[in-house]
CSV table of N, CA and C in Angstrom, one decimal:
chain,number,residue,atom,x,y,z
A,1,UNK,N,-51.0,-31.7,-37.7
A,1,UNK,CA,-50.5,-32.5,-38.8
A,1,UNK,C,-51.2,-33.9,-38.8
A,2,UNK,N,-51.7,-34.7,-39.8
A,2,UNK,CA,-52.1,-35.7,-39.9
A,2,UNK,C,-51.1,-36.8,-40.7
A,3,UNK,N,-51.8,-37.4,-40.8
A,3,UNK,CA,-50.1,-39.2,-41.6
A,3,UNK,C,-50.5,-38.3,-42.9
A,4,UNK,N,-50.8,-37.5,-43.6
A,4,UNK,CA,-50.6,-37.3,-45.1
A,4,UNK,C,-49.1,-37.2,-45.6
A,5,UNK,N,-48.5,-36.4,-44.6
A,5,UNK,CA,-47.0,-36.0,-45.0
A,5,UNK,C,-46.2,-37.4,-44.1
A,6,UNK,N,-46.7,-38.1,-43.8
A,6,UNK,CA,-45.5,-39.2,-43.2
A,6,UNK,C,-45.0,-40.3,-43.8
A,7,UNK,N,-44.3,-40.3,-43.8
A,7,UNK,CA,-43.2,-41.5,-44.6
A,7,UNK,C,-42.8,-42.9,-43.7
A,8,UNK,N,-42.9,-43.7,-43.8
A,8,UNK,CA,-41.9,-44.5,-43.8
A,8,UNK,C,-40.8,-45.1,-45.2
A,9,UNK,N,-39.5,-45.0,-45.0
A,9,UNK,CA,-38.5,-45.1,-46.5
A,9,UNK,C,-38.0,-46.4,-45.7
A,10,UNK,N,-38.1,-47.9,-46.9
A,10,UNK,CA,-37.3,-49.1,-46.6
A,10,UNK,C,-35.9,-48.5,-46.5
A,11,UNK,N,-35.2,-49.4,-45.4
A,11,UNK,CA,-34.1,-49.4,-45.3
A,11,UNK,C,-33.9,-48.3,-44.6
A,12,UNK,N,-34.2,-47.4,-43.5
A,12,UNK,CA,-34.1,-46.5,-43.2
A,12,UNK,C,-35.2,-46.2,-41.7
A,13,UNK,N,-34.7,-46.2,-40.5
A,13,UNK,CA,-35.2,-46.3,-39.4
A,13,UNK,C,-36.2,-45.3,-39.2
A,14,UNK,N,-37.0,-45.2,-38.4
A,14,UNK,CA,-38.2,-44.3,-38.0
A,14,UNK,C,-39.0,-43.5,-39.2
A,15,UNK,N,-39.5,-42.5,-38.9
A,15,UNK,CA,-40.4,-41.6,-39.0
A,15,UNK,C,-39.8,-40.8,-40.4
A,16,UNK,N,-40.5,-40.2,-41.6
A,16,UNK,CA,-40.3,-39.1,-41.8
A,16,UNK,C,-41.3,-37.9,-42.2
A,17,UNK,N,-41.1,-36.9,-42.0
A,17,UNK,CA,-42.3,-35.7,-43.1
A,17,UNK,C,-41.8,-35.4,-44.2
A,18,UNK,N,-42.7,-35.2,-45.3
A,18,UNK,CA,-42.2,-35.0,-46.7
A,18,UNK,C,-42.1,-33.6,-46.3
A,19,UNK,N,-41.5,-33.2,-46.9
A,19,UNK,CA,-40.6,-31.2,-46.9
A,19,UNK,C,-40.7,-30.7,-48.3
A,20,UNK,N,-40.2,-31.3,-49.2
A,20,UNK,CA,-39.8,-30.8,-50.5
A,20,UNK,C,-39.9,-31.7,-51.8
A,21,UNK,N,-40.8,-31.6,-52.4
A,21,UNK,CA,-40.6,-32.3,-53.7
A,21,UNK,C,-39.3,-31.8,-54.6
A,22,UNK,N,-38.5,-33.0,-54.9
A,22,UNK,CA,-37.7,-31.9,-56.4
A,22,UNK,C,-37.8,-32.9,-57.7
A,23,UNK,N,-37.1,-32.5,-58.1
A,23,UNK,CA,-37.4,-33.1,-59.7
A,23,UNK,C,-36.6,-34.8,-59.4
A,24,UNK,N,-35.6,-35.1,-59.0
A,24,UNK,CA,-35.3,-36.3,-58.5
A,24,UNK,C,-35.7,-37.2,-57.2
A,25,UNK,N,-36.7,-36.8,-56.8
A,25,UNK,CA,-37.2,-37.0,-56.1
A,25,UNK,C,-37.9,-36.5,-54.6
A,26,UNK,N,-37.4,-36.4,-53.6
A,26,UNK,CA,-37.8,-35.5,-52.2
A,26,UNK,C,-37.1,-35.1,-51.4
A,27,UNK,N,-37.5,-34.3,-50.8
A,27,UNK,CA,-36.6,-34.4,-49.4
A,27,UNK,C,-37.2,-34.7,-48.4
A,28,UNK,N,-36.8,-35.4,-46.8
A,28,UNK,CA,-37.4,-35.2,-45.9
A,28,UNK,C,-36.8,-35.4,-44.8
A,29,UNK,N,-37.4,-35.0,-43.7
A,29,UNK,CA,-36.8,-34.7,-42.7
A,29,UNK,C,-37.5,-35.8,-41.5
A,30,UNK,N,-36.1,-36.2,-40.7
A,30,UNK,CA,-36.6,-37.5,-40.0
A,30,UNK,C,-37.0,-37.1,-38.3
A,31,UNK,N,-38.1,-37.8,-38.0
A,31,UNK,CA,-39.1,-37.4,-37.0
A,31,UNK,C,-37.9,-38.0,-35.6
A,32,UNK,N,-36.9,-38.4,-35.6
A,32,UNK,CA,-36.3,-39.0,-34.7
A,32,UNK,C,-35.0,-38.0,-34.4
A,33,UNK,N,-34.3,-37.6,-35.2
A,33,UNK,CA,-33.4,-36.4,-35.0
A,33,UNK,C,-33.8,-35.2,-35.6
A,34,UNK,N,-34.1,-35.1,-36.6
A,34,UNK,CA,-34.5,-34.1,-37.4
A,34,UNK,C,-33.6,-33.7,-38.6
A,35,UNK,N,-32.7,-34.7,-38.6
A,35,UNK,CA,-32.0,-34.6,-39.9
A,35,UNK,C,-32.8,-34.5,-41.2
A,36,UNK,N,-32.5,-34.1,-42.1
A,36,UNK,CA,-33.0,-33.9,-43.5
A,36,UNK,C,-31.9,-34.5,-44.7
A,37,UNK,N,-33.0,-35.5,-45.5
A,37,UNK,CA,-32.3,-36.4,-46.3
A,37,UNK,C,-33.1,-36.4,-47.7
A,38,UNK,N,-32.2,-36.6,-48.5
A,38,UNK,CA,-32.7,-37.2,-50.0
A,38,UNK,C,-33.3,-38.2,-50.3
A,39,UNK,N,-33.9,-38.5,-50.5
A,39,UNK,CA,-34.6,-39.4,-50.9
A,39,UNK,C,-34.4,-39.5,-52.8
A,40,UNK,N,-34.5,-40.8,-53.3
A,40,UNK,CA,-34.7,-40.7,-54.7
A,40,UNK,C,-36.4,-41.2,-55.8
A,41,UNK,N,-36.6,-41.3,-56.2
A,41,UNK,CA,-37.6,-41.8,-56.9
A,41,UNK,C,-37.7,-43.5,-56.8
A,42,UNK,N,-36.5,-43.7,-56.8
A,42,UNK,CA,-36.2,-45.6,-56.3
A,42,UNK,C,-36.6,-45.8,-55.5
A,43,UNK,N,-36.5,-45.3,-54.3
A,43,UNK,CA,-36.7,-45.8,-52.9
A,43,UNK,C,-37.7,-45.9,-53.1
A,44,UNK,N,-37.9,-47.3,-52.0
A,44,UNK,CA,-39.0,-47.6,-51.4
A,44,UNK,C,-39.9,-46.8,-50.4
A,45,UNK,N,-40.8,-45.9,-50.8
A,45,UNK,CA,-41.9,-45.4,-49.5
A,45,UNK,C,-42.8,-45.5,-49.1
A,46,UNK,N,-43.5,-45.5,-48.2
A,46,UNK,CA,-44.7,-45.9,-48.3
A,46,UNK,C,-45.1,-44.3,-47.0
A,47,UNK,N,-46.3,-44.3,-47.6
A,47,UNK,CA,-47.6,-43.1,-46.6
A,47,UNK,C,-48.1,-43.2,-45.9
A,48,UNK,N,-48.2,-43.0,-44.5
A,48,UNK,CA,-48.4,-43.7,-43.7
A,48,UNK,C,-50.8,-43.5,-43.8
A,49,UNK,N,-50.5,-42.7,-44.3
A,49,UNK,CA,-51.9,-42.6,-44.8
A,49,UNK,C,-52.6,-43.5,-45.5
A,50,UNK,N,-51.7,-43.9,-46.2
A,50,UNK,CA,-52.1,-45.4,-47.6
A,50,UNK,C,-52.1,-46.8,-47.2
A,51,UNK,N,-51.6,-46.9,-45.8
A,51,UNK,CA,-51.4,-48.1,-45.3
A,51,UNK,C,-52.6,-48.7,-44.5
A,52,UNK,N,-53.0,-49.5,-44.9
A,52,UNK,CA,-54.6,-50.3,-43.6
A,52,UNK,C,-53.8,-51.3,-43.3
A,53,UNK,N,-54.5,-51.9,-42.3
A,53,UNK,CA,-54.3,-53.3,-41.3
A,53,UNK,C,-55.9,-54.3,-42.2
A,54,UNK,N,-54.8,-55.2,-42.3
A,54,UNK,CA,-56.2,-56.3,-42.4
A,54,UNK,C,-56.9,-56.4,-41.3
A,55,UNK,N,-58.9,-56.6,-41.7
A,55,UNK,CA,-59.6,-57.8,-40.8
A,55,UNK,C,-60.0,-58.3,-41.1
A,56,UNK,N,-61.2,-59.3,-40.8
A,56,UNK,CA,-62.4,-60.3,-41.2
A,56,UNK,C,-62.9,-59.6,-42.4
A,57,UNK,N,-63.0,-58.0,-41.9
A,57,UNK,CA,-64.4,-57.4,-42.8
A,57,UNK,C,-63.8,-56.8,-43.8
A,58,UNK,N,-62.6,-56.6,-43.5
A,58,UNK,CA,-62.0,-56.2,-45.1
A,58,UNK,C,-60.7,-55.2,-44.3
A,59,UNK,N,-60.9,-54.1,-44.6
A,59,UNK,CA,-59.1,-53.1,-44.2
A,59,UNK,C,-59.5,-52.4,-43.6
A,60,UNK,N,-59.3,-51.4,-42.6
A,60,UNK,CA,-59.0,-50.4,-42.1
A,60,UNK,C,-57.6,-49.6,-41.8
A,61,UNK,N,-58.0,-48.3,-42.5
A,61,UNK,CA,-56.9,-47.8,-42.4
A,61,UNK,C,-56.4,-47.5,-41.2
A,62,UNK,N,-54.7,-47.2,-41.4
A,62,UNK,CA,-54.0,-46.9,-39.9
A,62,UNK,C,-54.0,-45.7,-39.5
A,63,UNK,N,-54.9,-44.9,-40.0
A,63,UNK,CA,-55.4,-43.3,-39.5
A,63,UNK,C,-56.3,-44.0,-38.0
A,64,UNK,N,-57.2,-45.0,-38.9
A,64,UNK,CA,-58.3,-45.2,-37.5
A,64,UNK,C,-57.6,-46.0,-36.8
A,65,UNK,N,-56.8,-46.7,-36.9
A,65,UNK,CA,-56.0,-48.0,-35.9
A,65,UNK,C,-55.2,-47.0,-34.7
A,66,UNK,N,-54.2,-45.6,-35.0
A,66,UNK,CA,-53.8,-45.0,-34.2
A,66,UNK,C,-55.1,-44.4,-33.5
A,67,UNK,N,-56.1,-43.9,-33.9
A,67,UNK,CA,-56.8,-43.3,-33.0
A,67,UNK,C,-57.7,-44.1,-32.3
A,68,UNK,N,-57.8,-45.3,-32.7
A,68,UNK,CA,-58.1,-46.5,-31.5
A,68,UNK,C,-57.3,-46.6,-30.3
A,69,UNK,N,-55.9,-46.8,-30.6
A,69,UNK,CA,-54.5,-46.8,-30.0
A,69,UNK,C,-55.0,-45.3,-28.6
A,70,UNK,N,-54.7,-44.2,-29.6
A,70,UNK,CA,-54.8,-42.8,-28.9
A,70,UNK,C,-56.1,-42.7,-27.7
A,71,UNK,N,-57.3,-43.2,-28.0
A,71,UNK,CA,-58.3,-43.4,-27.3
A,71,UNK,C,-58.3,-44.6,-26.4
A,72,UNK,N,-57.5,-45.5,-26.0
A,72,UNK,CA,-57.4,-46.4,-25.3
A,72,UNK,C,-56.1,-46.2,-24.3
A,73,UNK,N,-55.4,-45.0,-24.7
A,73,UNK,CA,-53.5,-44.9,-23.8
A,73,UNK,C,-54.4,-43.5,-23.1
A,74,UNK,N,-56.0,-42.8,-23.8
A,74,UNK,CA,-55.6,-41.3,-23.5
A,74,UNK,C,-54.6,-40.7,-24.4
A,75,UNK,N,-54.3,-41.0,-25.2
A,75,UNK,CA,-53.2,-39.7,-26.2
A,75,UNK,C,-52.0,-40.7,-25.3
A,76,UNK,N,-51.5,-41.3,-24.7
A,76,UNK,CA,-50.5,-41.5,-23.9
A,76,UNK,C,-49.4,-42.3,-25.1
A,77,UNK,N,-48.5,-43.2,-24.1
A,77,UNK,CA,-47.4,-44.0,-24.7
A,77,UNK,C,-48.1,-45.2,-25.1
A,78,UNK,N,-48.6,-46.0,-25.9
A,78,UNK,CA,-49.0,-47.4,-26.3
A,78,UNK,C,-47.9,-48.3,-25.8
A,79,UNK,N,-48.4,-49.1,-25.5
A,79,UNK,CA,-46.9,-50.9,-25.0
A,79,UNK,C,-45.7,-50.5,-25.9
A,80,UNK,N,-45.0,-51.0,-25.4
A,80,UNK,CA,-44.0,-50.5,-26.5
A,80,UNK,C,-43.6,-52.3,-27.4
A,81,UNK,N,-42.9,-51.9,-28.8
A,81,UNK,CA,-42.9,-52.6,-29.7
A,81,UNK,C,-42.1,-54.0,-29.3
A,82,UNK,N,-41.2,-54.0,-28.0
A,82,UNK,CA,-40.3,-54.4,-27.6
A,82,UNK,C,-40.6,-55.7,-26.7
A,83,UNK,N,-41.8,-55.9,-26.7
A,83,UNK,CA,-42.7,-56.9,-25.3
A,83,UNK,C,-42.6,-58.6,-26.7
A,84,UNK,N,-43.0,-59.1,-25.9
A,84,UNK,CA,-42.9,-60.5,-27.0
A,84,UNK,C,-44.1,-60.4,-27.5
A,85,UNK,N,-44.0,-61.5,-28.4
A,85,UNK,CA,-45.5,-61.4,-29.5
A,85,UNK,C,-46.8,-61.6,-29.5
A,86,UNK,N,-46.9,-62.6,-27.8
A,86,UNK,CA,-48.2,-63.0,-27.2
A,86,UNK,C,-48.6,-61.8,-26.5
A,87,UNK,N,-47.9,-60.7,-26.5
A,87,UNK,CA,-48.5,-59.8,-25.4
A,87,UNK,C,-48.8,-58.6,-26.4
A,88,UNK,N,-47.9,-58.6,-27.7
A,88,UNK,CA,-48.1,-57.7,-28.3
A,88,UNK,C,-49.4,-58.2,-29.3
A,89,UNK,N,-49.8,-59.1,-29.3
A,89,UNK,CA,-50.9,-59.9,-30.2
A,89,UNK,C,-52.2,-59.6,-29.4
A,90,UNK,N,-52.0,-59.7,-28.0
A,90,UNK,CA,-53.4,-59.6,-27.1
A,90,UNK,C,-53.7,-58.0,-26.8
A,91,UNK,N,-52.5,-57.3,-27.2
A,91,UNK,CA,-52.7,-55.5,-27.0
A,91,UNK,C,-53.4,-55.0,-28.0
A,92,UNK,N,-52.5,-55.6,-29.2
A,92,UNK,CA,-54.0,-55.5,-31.0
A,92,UNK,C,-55.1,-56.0,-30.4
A,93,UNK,N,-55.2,-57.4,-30.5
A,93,UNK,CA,-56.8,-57.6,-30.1
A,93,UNK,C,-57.9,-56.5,-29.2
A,94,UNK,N,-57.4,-56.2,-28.3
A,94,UNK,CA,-57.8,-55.2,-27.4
A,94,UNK,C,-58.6,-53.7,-28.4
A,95,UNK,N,-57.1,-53.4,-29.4
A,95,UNK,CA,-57.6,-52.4,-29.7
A,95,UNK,C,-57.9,-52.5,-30.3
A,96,UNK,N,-57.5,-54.3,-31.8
A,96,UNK,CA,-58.4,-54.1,-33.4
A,96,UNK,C,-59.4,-55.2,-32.8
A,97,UNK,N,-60.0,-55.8,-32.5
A,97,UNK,CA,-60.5,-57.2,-32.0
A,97,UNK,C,-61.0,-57.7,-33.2
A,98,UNK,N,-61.5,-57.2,-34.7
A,98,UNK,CA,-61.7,-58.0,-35.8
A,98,UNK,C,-60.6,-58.6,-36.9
A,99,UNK,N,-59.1,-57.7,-36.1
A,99,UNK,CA,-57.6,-57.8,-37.3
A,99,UNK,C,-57.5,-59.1,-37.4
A,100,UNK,N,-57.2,-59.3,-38.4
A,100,UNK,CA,-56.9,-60.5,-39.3
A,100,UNK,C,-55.5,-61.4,-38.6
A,101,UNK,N,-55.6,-61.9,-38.0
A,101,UNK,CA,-54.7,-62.7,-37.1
A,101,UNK,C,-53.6,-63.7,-38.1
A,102,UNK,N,-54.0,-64.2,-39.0
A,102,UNK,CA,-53.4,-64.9,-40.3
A,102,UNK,C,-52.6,-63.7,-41.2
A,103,UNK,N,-52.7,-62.8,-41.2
A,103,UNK,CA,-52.3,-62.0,-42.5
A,103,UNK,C,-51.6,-60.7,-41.7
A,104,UNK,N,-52.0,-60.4,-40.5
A,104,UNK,CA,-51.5,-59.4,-39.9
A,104,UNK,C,-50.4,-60.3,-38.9
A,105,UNK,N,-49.0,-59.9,-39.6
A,105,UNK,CA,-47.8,-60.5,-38.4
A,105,UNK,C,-47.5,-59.6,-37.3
A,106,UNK,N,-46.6,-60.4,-36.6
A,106,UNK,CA,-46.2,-59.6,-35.2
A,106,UNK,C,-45.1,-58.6,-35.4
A,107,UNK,N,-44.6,-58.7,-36.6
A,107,UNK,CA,-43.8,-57.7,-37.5
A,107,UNK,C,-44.4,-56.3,-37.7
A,108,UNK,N,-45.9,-56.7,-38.1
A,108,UNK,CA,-46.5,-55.4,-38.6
A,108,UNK,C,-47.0,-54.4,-37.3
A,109,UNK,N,-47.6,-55.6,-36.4
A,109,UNK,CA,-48.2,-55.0,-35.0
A,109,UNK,C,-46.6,-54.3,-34.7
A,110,UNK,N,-45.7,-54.6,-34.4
A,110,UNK,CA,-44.5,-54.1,-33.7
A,110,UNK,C,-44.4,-52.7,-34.5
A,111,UNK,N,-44.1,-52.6,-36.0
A,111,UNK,CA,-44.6,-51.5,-36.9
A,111,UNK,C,-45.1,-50.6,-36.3
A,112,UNK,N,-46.6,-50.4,-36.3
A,112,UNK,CA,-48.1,-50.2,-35.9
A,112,UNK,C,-47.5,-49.1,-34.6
A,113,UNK,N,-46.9,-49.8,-33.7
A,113,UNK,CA,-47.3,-49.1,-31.9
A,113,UNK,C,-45.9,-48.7,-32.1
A,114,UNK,N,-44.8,-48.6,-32.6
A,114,UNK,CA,-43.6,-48.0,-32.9
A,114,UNK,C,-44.0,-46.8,-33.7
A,115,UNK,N,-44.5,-47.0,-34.5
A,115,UNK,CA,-45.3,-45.3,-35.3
A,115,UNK,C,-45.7,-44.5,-34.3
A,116,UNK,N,-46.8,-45.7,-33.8
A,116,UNK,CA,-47.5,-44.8,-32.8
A,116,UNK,C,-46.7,-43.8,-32.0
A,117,UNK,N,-45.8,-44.7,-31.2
A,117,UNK,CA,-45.3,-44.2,-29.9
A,117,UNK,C,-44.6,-43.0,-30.6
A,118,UNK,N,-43.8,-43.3,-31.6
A,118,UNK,CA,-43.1,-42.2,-32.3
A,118,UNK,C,-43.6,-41.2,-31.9
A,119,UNK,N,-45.1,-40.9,-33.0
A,119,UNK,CA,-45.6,-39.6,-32.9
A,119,UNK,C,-46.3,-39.1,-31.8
A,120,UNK,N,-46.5,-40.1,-31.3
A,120,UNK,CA,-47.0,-39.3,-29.4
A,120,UNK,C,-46.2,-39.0,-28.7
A,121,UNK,N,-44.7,-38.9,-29.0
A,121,UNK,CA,-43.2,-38.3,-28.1
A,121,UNK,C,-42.7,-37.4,-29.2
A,122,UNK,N,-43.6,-37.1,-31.0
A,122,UNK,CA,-43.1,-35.6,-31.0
A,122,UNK,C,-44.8,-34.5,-31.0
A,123,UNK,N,-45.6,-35.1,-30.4
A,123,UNK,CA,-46.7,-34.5,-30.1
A,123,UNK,C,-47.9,-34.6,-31.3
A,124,UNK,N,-48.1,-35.7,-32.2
A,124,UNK,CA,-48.8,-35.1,-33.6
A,124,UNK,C,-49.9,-36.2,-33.2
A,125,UNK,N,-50.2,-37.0,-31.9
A,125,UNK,CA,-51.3,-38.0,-31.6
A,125,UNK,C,-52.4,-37.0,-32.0
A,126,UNK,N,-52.0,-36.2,-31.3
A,126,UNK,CA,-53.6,-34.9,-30.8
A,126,UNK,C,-54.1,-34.1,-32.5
A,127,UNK,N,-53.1,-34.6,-33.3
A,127,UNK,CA,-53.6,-33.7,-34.8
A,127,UNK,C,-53.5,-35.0,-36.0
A,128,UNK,N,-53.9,-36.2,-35.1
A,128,UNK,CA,-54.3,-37.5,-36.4
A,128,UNK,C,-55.6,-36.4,-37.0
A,129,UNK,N,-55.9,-37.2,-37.9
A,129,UNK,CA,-57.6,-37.4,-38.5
A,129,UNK,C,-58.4,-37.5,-37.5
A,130,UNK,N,-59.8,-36.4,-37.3
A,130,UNK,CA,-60.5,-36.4,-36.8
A,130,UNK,C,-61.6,-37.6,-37.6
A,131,UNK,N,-61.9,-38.3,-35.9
A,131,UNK,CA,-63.0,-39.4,-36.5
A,131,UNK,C,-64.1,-38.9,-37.2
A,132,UNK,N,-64.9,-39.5,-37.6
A,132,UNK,CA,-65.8,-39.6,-38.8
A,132,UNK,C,-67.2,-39.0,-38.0
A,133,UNK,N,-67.2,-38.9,-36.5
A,133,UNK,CA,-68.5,-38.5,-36.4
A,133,UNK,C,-68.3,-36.8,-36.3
A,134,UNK,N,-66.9,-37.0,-35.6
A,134,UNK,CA,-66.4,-35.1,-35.9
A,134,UNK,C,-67.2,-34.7,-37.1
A,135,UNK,N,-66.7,-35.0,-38.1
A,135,UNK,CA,-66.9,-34.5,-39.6
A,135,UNK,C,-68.4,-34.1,-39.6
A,136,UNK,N,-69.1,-35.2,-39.3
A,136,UNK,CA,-70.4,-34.9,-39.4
A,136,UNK,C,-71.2,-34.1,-39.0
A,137,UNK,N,-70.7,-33.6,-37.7
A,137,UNK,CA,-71.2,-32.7,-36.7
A,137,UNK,C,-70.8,-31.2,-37.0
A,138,UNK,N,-69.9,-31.4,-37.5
A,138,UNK,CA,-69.3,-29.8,-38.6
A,138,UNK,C,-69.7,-29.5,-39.7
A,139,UNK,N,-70.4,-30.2,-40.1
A,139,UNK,CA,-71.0,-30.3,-41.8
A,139,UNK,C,-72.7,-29.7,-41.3
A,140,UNK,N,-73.4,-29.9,-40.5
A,140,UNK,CA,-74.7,-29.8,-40.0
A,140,UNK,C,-74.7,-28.2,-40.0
A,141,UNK,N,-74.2,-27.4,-39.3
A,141,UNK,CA,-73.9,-26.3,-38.9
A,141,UNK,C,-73.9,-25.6,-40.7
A,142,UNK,N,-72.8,-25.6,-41.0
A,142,UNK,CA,-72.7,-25.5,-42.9
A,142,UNK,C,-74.6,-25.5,-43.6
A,143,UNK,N,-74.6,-26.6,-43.9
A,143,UNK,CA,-75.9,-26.5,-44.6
A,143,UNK,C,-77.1,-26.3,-43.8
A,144,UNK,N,-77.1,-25.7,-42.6
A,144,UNK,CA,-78.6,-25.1,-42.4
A,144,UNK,C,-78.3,-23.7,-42.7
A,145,UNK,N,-77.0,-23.0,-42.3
A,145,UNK,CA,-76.7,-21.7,-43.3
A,145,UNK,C,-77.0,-21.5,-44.4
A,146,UNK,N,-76.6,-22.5,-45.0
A,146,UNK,CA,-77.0,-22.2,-46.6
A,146,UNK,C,-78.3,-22.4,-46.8
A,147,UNK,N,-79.4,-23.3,-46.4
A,147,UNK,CA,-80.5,-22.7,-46.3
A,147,UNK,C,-81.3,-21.6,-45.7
A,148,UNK,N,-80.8,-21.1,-45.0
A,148,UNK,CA,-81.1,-19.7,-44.3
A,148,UNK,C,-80.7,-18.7,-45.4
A,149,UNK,N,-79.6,-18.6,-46.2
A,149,UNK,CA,-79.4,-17.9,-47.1
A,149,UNK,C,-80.4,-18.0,-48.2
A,150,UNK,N,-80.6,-19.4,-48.9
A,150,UNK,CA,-81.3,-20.0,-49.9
A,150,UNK,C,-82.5,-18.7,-50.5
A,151,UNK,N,-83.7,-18.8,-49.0
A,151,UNK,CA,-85.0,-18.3,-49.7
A,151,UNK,C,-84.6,-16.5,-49.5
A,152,UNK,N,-83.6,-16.2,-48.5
A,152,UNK,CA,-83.4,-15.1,-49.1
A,152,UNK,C,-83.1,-14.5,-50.5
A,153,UNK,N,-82.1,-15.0,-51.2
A,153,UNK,CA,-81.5,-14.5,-52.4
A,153,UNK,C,-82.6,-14.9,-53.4
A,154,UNK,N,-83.7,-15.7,-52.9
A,154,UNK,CA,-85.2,-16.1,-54.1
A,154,UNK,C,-85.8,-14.8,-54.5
A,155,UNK,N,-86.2,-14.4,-52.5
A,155,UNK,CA,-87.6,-13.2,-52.8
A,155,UNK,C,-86.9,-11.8,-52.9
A,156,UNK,N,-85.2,-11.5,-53.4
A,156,UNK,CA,-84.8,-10.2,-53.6
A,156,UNK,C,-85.5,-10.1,-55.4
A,157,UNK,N,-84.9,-11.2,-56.3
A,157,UNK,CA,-85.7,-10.8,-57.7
A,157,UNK,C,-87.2,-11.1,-57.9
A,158,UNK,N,-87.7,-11.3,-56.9
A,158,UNK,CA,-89.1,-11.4,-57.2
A,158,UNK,C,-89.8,-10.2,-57.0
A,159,UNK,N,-89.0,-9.4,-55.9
A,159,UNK,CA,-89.5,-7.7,-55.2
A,159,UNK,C,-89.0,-6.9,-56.9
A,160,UNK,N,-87.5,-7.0,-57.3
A,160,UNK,CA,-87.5,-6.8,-58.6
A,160,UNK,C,-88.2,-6.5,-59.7
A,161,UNK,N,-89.2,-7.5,-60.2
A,161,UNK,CA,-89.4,-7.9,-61.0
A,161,UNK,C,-91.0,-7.1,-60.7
A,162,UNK,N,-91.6,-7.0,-59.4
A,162,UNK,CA,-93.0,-6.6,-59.1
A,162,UNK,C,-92.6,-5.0,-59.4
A,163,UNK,N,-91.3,-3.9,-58.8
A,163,UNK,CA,-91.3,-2.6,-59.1
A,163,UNK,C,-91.3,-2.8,-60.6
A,164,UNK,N,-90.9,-3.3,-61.3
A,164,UNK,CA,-90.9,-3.6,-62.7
A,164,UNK,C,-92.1,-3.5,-63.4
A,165,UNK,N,-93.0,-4.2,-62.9
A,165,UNK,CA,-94.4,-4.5,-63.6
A,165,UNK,C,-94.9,-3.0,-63.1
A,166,UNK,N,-94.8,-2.5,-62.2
A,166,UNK,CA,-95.5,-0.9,-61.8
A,166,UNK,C,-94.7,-0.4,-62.2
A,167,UNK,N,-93.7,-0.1,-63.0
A,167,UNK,CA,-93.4,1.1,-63.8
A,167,UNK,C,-93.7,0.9,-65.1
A,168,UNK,N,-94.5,-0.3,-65.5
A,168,UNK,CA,-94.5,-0.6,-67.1
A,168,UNK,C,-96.1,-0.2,-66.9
């Protein structure tokens, strides 16, 4: 699973996965007990997919901020949200070192490694978003097949086309 299905709903503690669209809204089920709840179209929610962290250079989403996180604990527990603000300030730096220090509060960092830790204690660190060089290295394989295929399917109508001219 990746943050596409993950929720956070204002007013409402921890984690959720979307489950069910209905016509007034959703359902979903919370990553902390596993209760399943209504949600309405009012509520406030936000995706955990749609969310970036500010920096200098502009946003980065919190797909890559956890897999920073995940590659620095090993997949493990991150600090937890609970340490005071200078220690939870110098743990971002560590992992964002460009985040926007003015615009990013200790509110949001506490946020941030509370998600985290969340999903690394129900197992979904290991099925974030694969980084960007993955992608690329899987795509290479793809298109030299299709060119391997390419000049074949050329020279079947060309053989075609020559029994053609020896029967005319």
């Amino acid at each position: 699973m990746n943050l596409e299905k993950i929720l956070a709903i204002s007013g409402k503690p921890g984690l959720y996965v979307l489950k069910v669209q209905t016509r007034t809204g959703f359902v979903a089920e919370s990553l902390l007990d596993g209760k399943k709840i209504t949600v309405n179209l009012k509520s406030n929610v936000s995706l955990l997919s749609e969310i970036s962290i500010y920096t200098y250079e502009g946003e980065k989403p919190l797909t890559e901020v956890m897999q920073r996180i995940a590659t620095k604990e090993n997949k493990g527990q991150a600090l937890s949200h609970k340490e005071d603000n200078a220690k939870l300030a110098a743990y971002f730096k560590e992992i964002l070192p460009e985040y926007d220090e003015e615009r990013v509060y200790p509110s949001d960092i506490k946020k941030v490694l509370n998600w985290y830790n969340t999903l690394q204690a129900k197992g979904l660190v290991t099925d974030l978003a694969p980084a960007p060089a993955e992608t690329k290295e899987e795509a290479a394989p793809v298109a030299e097949e299709k060119a391997k295929k390419a000049p074949a399917a050329k020279k079947a109508p060309a053989a075609k086309t020559a029994k053609a001219k020896k029967e005319e």
